[in-house]
JSON list of C-alpha atoms in Angstrom, two decimals:
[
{"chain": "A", "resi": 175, "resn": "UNK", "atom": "CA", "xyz": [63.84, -98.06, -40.24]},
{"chain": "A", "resi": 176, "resn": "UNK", "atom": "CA", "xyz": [62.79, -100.79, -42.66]},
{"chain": "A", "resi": 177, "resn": "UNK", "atom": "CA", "xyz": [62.81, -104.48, -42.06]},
{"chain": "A", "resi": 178, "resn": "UNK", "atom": "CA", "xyz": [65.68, -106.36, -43.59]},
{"chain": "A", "resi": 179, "resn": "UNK", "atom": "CA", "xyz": [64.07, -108.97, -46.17]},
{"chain": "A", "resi": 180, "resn": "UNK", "atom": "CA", "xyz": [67.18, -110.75, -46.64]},
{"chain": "A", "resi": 181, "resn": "UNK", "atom": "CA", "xyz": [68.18, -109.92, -49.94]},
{"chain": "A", "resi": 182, "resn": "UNK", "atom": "CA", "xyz": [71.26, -108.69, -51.01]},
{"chain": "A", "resi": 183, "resn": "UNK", "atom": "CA", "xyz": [71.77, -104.90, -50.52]},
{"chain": "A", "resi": 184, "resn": "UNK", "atom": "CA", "xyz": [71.90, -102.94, -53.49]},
{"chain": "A", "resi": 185, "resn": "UNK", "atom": "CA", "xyz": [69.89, -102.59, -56.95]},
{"chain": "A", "resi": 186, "resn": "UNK", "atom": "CA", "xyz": [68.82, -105.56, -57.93]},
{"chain": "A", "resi": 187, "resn": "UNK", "atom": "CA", "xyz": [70.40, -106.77, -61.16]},
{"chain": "A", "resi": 188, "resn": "UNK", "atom": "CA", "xyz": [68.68, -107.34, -64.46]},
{"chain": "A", "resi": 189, "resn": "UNK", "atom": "CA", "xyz": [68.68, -111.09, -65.65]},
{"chain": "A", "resi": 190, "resn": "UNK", "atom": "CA", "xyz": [70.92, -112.20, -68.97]},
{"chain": "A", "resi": 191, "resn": "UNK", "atom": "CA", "xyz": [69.29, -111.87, -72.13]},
{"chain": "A", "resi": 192, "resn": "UNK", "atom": "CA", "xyz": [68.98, -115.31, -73.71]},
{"chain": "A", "resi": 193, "resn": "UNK", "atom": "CA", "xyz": [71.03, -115.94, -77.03]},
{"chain": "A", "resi": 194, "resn": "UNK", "atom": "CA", "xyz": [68.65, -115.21, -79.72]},
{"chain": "A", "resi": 195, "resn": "UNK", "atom": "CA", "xyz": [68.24, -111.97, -78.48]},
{"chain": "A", "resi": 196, "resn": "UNK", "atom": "CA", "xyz": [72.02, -111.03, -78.25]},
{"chain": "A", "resi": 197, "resn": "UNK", "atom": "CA", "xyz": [72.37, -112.56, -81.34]},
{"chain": "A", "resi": 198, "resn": "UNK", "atom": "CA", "xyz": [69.87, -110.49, -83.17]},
{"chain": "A", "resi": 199, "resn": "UNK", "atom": "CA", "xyz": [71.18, -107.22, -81.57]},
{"chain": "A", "resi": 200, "resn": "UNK", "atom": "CA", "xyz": [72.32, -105.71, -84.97]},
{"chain": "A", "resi": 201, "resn": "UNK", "atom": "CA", "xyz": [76.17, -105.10, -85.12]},
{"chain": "A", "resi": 202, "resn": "UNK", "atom": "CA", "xyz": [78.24, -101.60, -85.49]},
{"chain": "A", "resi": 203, "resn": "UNK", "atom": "CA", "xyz": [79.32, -101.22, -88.67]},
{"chain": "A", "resi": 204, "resn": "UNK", "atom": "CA", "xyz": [82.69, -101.00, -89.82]},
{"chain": "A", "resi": 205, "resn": "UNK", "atom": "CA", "xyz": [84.72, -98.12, -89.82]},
{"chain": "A", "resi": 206, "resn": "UNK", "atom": "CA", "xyz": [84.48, -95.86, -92.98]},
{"chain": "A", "resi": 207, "resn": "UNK", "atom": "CA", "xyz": [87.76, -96.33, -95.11]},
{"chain": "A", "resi": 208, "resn": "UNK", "atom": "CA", "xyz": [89.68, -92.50, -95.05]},
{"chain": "A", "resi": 209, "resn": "UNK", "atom": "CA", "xyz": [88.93, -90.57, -98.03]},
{"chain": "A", "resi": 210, "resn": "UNK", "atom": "CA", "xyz": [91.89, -90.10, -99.93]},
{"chain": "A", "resi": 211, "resn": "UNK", "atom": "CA", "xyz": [93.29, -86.59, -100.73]},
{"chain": "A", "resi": 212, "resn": "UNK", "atom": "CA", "xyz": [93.38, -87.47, -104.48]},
{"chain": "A", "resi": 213, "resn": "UNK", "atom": "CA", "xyz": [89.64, -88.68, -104.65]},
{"chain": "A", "resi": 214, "resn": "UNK", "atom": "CA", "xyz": [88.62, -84.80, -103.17]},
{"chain": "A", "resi": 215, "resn": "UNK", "atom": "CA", "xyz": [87.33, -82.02, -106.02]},
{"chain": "A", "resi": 216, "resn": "UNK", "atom": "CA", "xyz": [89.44, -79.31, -103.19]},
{"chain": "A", "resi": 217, "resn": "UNK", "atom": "CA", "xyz": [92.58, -81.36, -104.28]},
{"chain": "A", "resi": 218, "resn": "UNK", "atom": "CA", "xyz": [94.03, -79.00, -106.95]},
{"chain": "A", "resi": 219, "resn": "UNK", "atom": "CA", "xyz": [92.86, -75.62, -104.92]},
{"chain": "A", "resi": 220, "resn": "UNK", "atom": "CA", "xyz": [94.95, -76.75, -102.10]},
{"chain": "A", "resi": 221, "resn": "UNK", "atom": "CA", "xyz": [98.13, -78.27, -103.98]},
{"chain": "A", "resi": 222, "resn": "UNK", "atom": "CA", "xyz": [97.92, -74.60, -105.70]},
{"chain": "A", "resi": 223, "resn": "UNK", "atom": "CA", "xyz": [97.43, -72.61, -102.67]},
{"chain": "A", "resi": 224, "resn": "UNK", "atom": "CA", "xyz": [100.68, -74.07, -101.30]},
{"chain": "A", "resi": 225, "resn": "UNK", "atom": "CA", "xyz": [102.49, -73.48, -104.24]},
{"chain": "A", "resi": 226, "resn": "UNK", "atom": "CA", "xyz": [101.49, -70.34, -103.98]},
{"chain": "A", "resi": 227, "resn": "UNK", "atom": "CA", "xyz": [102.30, -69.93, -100.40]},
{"chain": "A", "resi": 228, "resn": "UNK", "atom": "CA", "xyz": [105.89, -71.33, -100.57]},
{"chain": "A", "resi": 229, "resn": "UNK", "atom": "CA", "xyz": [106.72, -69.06, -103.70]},
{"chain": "A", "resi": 230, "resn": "UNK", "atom": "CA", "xyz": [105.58, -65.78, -101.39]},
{"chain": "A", "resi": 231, "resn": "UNK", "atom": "CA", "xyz": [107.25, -67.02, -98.27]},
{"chain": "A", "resi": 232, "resn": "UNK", "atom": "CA", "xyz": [108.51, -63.50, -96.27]},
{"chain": "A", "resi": 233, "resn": "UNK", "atom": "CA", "xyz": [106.92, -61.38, -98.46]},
{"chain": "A", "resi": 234, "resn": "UNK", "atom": "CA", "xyz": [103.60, -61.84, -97.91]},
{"chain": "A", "resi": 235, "resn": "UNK", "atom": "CA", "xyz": [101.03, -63.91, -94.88]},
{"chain": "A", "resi": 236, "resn": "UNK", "atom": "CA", "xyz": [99.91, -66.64, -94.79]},
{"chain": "A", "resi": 237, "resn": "UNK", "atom": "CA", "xyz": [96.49, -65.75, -93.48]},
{"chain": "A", "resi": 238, "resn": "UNK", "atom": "CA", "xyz": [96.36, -62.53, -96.12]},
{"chain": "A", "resi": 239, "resn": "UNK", "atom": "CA", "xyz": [97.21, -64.80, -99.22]},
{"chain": "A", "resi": 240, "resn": "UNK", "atom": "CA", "xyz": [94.09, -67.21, -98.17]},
{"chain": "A", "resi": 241, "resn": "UNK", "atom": "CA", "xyz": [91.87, -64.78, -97.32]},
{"chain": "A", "resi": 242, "resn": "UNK", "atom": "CA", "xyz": [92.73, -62.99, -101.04]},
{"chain": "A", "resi": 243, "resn": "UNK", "atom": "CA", "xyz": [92.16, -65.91, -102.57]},
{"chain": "A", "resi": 244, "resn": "UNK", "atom": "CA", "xyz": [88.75, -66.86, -100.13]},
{"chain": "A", "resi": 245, "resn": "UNK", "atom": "CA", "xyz": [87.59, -63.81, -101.50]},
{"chain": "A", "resi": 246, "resn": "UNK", "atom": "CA", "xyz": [88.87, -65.19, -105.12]},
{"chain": "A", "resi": 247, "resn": "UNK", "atom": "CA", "xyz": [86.96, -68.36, -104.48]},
{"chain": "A", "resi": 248, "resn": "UNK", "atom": "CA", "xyz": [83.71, -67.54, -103.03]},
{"chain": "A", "resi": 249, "resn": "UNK", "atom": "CA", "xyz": [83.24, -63.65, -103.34]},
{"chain": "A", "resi": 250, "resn": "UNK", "atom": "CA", "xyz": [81.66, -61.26, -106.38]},
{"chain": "A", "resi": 251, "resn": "UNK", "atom": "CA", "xyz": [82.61, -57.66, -106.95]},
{"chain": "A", "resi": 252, "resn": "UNK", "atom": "CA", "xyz": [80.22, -55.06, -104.96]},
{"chain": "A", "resi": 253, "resn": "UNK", "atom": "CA", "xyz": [77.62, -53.72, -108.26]},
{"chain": "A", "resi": 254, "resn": "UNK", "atom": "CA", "xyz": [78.02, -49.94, -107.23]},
{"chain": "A", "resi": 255, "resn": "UNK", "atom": "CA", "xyz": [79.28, -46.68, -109.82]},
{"chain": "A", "resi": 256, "resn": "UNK", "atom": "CA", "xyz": [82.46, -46.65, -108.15]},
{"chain": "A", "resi": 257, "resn": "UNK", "atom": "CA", "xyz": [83.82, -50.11, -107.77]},
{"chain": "A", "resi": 258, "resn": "UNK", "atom": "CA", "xyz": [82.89, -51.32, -111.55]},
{"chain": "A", "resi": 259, "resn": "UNK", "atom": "CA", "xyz": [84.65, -47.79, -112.57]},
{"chain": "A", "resi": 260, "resn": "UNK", "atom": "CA", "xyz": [87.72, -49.29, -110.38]},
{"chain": "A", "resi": 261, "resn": "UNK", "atom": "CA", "xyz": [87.37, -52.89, -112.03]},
{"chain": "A", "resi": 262, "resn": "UNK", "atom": "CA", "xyz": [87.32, -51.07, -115.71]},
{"chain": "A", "resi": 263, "resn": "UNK", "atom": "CA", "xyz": [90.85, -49.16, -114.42]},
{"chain": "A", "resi": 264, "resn": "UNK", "atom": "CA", "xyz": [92.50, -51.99, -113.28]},
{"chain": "A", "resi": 265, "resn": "UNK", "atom": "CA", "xyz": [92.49, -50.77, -109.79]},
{"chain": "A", "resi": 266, "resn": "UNK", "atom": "CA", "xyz": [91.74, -53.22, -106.88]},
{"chain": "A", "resi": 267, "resn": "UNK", "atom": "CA", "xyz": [87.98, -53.61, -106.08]},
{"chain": "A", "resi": 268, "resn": "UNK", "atom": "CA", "xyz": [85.49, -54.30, -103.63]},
{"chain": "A", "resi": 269, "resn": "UNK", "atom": "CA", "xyz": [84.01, -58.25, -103.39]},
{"chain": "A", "resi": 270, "resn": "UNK", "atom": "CA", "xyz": [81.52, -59.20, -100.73]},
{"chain": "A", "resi": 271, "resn": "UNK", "atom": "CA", "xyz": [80.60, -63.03, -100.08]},
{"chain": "A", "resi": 272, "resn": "UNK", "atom": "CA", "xyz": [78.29, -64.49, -102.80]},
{"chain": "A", "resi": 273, "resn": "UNK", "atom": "CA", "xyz": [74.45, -64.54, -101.56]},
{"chain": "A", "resi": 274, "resn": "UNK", "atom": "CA", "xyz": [73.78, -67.84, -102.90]},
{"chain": "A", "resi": 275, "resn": "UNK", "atom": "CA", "xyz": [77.29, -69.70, -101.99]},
{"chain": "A", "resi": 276, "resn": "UNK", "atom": "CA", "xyz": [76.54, -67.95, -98.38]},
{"chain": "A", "resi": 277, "resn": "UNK", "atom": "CA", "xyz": [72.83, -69.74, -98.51]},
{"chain": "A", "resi": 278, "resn": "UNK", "atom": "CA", "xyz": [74.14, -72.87, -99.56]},
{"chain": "A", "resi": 279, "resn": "UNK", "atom": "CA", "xyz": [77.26, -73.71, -97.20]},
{"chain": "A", "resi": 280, "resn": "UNK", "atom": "CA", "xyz": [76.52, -70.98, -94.10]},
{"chain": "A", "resi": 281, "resn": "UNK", "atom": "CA", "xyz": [79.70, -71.86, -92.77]},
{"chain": "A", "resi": 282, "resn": "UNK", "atom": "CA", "xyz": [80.94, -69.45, -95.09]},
{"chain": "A", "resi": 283, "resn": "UNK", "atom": "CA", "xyz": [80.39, -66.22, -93.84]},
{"chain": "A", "resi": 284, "resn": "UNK", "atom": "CA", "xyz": [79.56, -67.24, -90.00]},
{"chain": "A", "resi": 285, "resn": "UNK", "atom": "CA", "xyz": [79.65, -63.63, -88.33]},
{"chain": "A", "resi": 286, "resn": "UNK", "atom": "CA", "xyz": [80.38, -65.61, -85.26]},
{"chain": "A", "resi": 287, "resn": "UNK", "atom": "CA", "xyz": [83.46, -66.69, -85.75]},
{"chain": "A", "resi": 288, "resn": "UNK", "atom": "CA", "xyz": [84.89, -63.26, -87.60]},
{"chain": "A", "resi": 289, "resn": "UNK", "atom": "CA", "xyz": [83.64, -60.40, -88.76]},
{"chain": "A", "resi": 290, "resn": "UNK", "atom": "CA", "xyz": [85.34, -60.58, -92.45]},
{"chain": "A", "resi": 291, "resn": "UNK", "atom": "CA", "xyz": [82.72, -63.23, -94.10]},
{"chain": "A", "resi": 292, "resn": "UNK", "atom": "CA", "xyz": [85.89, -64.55, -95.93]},
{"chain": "A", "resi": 293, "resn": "UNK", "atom": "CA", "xyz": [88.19, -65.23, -92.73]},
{"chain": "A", "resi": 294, "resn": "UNK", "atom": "CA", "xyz": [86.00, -68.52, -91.83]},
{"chain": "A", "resi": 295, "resn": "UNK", "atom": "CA", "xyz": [86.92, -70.27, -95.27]},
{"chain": "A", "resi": 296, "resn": "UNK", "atom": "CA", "xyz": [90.84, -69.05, -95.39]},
{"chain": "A", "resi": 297, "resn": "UNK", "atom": "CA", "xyz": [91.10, -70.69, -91.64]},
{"chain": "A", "resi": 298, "resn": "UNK", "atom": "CA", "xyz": [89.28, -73.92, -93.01]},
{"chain": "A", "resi": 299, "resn": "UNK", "atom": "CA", "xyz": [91.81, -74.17, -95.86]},
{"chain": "A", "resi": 300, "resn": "UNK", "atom": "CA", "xyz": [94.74, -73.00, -93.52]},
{"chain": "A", "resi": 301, "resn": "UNK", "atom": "CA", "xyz": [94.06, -76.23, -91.00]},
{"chain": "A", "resi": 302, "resn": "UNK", "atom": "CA", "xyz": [93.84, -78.55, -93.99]},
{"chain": "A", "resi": 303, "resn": "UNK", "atom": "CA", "xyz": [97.22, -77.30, -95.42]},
{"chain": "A", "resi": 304, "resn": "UNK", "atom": "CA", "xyz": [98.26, -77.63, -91.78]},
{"chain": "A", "resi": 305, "resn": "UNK", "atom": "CA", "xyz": [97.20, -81.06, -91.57]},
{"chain": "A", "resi": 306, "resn": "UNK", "atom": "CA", "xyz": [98.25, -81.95, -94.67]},
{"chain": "A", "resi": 307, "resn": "UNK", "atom": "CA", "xyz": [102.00, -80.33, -93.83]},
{"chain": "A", "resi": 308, "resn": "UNK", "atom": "CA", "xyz": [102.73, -82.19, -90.56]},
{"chain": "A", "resi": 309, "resn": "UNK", "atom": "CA", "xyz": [101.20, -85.63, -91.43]},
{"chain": "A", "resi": 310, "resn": "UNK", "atom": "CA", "xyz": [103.51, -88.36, -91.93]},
{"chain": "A", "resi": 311, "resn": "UNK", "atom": "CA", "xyz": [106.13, -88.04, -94.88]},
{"chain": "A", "resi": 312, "resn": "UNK", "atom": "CA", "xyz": [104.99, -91.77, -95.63]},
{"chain": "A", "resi": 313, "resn": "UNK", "atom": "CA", "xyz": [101.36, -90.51, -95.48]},
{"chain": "A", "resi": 314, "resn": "UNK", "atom": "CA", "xyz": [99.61, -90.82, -99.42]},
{"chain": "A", "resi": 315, "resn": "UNK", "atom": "CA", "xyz": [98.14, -87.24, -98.83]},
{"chain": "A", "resi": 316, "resn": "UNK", "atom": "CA", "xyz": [101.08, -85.85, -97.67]},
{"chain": "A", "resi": 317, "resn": "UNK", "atom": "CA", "xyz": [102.93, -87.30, -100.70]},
{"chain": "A", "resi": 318, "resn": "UNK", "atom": "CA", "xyz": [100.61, -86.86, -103.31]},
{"chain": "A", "resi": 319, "resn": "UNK", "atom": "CA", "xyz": [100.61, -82.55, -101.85]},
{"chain": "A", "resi": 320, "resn": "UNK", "atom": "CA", "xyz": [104.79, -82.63, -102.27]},
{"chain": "A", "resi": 321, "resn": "UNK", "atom": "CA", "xyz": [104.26, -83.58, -105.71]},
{"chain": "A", "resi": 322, "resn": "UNK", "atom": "CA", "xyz": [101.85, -81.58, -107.07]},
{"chain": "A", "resi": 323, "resn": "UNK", "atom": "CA", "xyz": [102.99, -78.50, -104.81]},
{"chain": "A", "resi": 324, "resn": "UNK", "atom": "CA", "xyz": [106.66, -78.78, -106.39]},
{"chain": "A", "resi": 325, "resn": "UNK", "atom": "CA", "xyz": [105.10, -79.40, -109.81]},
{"chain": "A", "resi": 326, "resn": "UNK", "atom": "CA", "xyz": [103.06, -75.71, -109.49]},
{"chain": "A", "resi": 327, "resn": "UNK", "atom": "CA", "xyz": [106.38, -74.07, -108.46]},
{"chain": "A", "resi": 328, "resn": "UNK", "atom": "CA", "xyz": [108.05, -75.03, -111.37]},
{"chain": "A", "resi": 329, "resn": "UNK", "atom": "CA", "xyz": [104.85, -74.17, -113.45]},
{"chain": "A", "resi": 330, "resn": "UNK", "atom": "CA", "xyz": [104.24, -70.37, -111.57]},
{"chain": "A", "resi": 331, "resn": "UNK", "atom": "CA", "xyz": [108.02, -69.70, -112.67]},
{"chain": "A", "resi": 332, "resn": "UNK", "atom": "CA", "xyz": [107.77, -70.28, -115.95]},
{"chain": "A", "resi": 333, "resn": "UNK", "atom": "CA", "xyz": [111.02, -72.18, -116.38]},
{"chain": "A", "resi": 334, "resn": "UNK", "atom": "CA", "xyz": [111.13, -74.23, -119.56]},
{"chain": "A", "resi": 335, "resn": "UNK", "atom": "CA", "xyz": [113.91, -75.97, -118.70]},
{"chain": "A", "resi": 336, "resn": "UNK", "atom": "CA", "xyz": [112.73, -78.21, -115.92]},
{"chain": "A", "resi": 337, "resn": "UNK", "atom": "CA", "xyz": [109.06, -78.65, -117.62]},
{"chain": "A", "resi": 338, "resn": "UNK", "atom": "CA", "xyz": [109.82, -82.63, -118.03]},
{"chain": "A", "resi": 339, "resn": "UNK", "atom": "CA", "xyz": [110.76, -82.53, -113.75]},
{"chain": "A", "resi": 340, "resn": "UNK", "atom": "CA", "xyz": [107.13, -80.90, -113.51]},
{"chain": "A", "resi": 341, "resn": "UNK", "atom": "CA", "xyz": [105.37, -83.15, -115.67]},
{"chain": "A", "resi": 342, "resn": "UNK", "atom": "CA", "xyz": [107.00, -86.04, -113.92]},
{"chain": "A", "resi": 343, "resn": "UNK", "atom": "CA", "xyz": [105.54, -84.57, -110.41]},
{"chain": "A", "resi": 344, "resn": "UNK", "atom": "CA", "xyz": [102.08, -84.45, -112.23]},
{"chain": "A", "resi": 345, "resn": "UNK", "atom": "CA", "xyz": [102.23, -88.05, -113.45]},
{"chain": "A", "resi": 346, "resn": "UNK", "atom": "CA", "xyz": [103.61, -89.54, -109.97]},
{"chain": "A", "resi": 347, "resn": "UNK", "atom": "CA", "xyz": [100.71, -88.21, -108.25]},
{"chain": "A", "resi": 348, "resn": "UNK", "atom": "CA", "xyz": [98.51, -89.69, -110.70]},
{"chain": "A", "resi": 349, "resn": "UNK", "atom": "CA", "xyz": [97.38, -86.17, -111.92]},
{"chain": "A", "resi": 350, "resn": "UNK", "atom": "CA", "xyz": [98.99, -85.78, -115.64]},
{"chain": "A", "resi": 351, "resn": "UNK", "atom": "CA", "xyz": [95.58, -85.04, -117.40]},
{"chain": "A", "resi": 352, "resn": "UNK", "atom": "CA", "xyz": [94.73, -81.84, -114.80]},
{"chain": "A", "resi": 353, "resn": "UNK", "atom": "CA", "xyz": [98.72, -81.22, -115.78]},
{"chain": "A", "resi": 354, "resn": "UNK", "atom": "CA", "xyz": [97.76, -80.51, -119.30]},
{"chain": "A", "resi": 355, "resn": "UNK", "atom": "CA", "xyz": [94.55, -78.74, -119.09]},
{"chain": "A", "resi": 356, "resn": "UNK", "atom": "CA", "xyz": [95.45, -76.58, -116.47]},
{"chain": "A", "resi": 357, "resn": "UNK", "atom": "CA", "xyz": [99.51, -76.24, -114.95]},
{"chain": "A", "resi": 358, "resn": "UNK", "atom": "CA", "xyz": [101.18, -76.75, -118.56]},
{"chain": "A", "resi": 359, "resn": "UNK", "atom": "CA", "xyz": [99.24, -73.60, -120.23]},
{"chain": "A", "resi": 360, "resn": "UNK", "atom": "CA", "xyz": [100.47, -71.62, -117.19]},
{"chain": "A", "resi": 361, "resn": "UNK", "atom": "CA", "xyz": [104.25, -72.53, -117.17]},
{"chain": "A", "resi": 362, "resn": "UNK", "atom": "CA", "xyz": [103.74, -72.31, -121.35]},
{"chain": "A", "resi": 363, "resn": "UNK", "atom": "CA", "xyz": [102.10, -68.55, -120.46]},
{"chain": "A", "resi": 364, "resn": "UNK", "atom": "CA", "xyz": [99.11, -69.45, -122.87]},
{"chain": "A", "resi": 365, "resn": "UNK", "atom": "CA", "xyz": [96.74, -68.55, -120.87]},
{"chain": "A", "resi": 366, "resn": "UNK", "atom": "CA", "xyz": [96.63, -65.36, -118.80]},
{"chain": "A", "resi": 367, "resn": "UNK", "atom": "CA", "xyz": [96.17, -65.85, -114.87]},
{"chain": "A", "resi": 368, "resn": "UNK", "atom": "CA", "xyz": [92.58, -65.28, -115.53]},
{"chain": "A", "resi": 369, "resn": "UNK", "atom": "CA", "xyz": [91.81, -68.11, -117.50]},
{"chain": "A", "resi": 370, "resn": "UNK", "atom": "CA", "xyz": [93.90, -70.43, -115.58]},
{"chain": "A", "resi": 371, "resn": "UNK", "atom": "CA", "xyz": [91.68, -69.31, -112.33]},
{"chain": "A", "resi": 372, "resn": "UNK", "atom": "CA", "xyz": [88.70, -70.01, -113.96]},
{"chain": "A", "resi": 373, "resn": "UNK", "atom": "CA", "xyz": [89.89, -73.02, -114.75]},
{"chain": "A", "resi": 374, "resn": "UNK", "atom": "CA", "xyz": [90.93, -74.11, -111.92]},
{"chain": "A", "resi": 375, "resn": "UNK", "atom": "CA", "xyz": [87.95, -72.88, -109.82]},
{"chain": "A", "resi": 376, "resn": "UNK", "atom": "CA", "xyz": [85.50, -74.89, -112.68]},
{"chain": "A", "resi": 377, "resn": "UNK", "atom": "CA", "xyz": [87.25, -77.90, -111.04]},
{"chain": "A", "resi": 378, "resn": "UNK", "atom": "CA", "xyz": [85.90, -77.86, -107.61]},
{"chain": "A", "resi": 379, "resn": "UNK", "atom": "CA", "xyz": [82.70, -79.04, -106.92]},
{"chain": "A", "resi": 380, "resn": "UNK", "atom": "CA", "xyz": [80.64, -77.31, -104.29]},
{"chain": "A", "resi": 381, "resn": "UNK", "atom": "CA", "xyz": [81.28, -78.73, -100.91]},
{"chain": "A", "resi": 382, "resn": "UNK", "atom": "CA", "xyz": [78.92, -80.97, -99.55]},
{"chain": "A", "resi": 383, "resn": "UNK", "atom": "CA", "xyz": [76.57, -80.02, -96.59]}
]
């Protein structure tokens, strides 16, 4: 048993620091401003993905629409006899992810998470859309998305008639020059869906590590 020494029980507590040391303690910094749907290169591949999504609603998934277009975005056509023959036919073909997209952004084609390389982007996109679809209707993403979503609709139909309503949807999000490079030609059928992929894809800017 030790000898009481008439202090008080406990851990003893550490003395104040003076002023000019909590004073030069640096500060957190502010928080980071949001980033802005409209100031993200993935802007257009999303607004067009849900276009295309509401235009196939019931006759097609969700989750098999992404992953076609996952495959679209970030896979290249197996080099063997029999695929190329297929691609030169018309028929469909075999894609596998892209070596060097796969080295740059592993997140890609993480066999942990599925065993299709291309289900880890399509779920990526699908929780963006998601987020995107059950924000606030007052939220600027969420509007800027309505616009430019309704705007593709009228442009993947093809209906001349209400080509001023989609052109107004551009220019209310802010987007009228990507309107005329890329969604006019389509509802105009100038280009073939080819093109306009190519296009579109030449848009987005690798994503960043």
């Amino acid at each position: 048993m030790t000898k009481p020494t008439g202090r008080p029980r406990g851990r003893p507590r550490k003395a104040p620091k003076p002023a000019s040391a909590q004073s030069a303690t640096p500060k957190r910094p502010p928080h980071r401003a949001r980033k802005l749907l409209r100031d993200k290169p993935e802007r257009f591949w999303l607004a067009f993905l849900q276009a295309a999504l509401e235009r196939t609603k019931g006759r097609i998934s969700e989750r098999a629409l992404l992953i076609t277009f996952a495959a679209l975005r970030h896979g290249r056509p197996l080099m063997t006899r029999e695929n190329l023959a297929a691609m030169r036919r018309g028929e469909p073909y075999l894609v596998a992810m892209d070596e060097a997209a796969s080295r740059a952004q592993p997140h890609l084609s993480n066999s942990k998470r599925h065993k299709n390389a291309f289900h880890p982007p399509a779920d990526d996109t699908a929780r963006a859309l998601r987020k995107l679809r059950d924000a606030d209707p007052a939220d600027p993403d969420r509007r800027w998305l309505a616009c430019m979503v309704r705007s593709w609709i009228i442009c993947l139909s093809g209906d001349r008639d209400e080509e001023w309503l989609a052109r107004e949807l551009a220019a209310c999000a802010g987007e009228i020059t990507h309107y005329e490079t890329v969604m006019q030609p389509v509802l105009r059928r100038d280009i073939r869906a080819t093109l306009f992929l190519d296009e579109l894809l030449g848009q987005l800017e690798p994503p960043k590590k």
